[in-house]
Amino acid sequence: MGASALLLTVAACGGNGTVAAPVSSGPPASSTSVSSPPSSSPSVSPPPASAPPKSRPTQGVPPGDTAPAAGQVNASALPAGYPHDVTLAEGGSVVVIHAEEGGCDKLSAKAGEQTATQVVVLVTLTKAPHGQMCPMHIREISLPVRLDAPLGGRELVLKPGP
């Protein structure tokens, strides 16, 4: 009886206005159709999309940002698991590090030494104290770092922070 009620409920949620008779393991029974009364409200359709949604993509270069030139980013000093996906915003004046943060772990980034040939950005990963309970979820974050001057052709070096 429990499986029959479940099947009846699932069939009723199908939305076509008819409900199929429950299936049983006994001898075949005649099928019965119950029709629902016509709906008094008109069907509602979603409004037409006139403009794209105002959300940022989860992959690729976000609108308005640019990717650094090939070979311009040096992330060799970062330990495994540190973010190294970078875009440039505001004409190269802001370096944006795209990362995933999980649980109680917190990522931060700040500008380090900036010379005529290179810009250093320090990336810090702060872990939760041992034994602290943390949620098991991942968040996509962006870490903007404002530079003294646009990156231009300078090398961008990502290093672990303090």
XYZ file of C-alpha atoms in Angstrom, residues 5-161:
157
model
C 0.450 5.795 -2.474
C 3.911 7.020 -3.460
C 3.306 6.136 -7.097
C -0.052 7.883 -7.009
C 1.538 10.998 -5.523
C 4.337 11.033 -8.098
C 1.887 10.514 -10.949
C -0.327 13.324 -9.650
C 2.638 15.704 -9.643
C 3.142 15.070 -13.360
C 0.966 18.086 -14.031
C -1.140 16.919 -16.989
C -4.429 16.912 -15.068
C -4.972 13.138 -14.924
C -4.100 10.706 -12.218
C -3.253 7.114 -13.042
C -4.623 4.296 -10.941
C -2.163 2.835 -8.446
C -0.194 -0.195 -9.486
C -0.698 -3.256 -7.286
C 0.748 -6.710 -7.229
C -2.745 -8.313 -7.182
C -4.923 -9.264 -10.141
C -5.276 -6.631 -12.880
C -7.878 -3.999 -12.203
C -9.517 -1.667 -14.654
C -7.757 1.638 -15.002
C -9.536 4.703 -13.775
C -8.848 8.261 -14.816
C -9.767 11.190 -12.629
C -9.900 14.505 -14.383
C -9.169 17.686 -12.482
C -11.416 20.708 -12.955
C -10.167 23.297 -15.416
C -8.000 25.969 -13.906
C -9.655 29.370 -13.510
C -6.379 31.285 -13.726
C -4.580 31.718 -17.045
C -1.224 30.029 -17.454
C 1.698 32.251 -16.594
C 4.772 32.248 -18.782
C 8.054 33.901 -17.851
C 8.620 37.385 -19.259
C 10.816 37.556 -22.354
C 14.470 38.159 -21.646
C 15.347 41.587 -23.010
C 18.849 41.797 -21.556
C 21.416 39.271 -20.362
C 21.547 38.625 -16.613
C 23.797 40.903 -14.599
C 25.902 38.137 -13.116
C 29.549 37.338 -13.504
C 30.539 34.114 -15.242
C 32.052 31.335 -13.196
C 34.605 30.431 -15.847
C 36.766 32.475 -18.138
C 37.585 36.151 -18.021
C 34.799 38.220 -16.413
C 33.288 41.009 -18.546
C 35.377 44.176 -18.366
C 38.493 42.329 -17.210
C 41.426 41.239 -19.351
C 43.766 38.287 -19.112
C 47.455 38.953 -18.537
C 49.774 38.201 -21.450
C 51.013 34.628 -21.821
C 54.006 34.072 -19.525
C 53.422 37.333 -17.618
C 52.311 35.576 -14.401
C 54.888 33.699 -12.326
C 53.207 31.575 -9.634
C 56.072 29.105 -9.176
C 56.694 30.205 -5.563
C 53.142 29.386 -4.455
C 52.574 26.073 -2.661
C 50.190 23.522 -4.146
C 46.566 24.458 -3.596
C 47.120 28.220 -3.687
C 45.173 30.154 -6.329
C 46.932 31.393 -9.427
C 44.033 32.266 -11.752
C 44.434 36.005 -12.434
C 42.678 38.704 -14.449
C 43.307 42.436 -14.695
C 40.630 45.059 -14.061
C 40.434 48.837 -14.416
C 42.983 48.955 -17.225
C 45.504 46.787 -15.369
C 45.471 48.859 -12.168
C 43.783 46.039 -10.240
C 44.959 42.423 -10.194
C 42.052 40.088 -9.430
C 42.890 36.620 -8.131
C 40.027 34.145 -8.635
C 39.985 31.359 -6.083
C 37.952 28.820 -4.176
C 37.752 29.061 -0.421
C 36.537 26.164 1.678
C 35.309 25.622 5.202
C 37.036 27.873 7.714
C 40.035 28.539 5.438
C 40.413 32.202 4.449
C 42.381 33.594 1.519
C 43.711 37.133 1.301
C 46.022 38.979 -1.062
C 47.909 42.261 -0.935
C 50.413 44.116 -3.055
C 54.049 43.615 -2.248
C 57.113 45.141 -3.882
C 56.406 46.985 -7.145
C 59.332 47.844 -9.412
C 59.714 48.919 -13.033
C 60.060 45.251 -14.107
C 57.868 43.285 -11.724
C 54.956 43.413 -9.297
C 54.763 41.036 -6.329
C 51.382 40.022 -4.911
C 51.408 38.185 -1.580
C 48.715 35.510 -1.203
C 47.952 34.285 2.314
C 45.970 31.175 3.230
C 44.821 31.163 6.853
C 43.774 27.718 8.104
C 41.399 27.014 10.966
C 42.922 25.917 14.277
C 43.368 22.158 14.591
C 40.197 20.517 15.899
C 37.859 23.387 15.008
C 34.676 22.197 13.298
C 34.151 23.851 9.910
C 31.454 23.603 7.242
C 32.340 21.471 4.256
C 31.506 23.823 1.414
C 33.390 25.691 -1.289
C 32.949 29.381 -2.088
C 34.145 31.095 -5.257
C 35.829 34.365 -4.345
C 37.697 37.186 -6.049
C 40.616 38.903 -4.354
C 41.210 42.366 -5.869
C 44.638 43.917 -5.331
C 45.124 47.572 -6.333
C 48.527 48.407 -7.807
C 50.400 51.721 -7.619
C 50.394 51.823 -11.452
C 48.897 49.598 -14.175
C 50.694 46.281 -14.624
C 51.510 46.967 -18.274
C 54.348 44.703 -19.451
C 55.740 44.039 -15.979
C 55.954 40.478 -14.640
C 53.354 39.552 -12.026
C 54.893 37.374 -9.303
C 52.587 35.567 -6.888
C 54.230 34.590 -3.597
C 52.924 33.162 -0.328
C 52.256 35.895 2.213
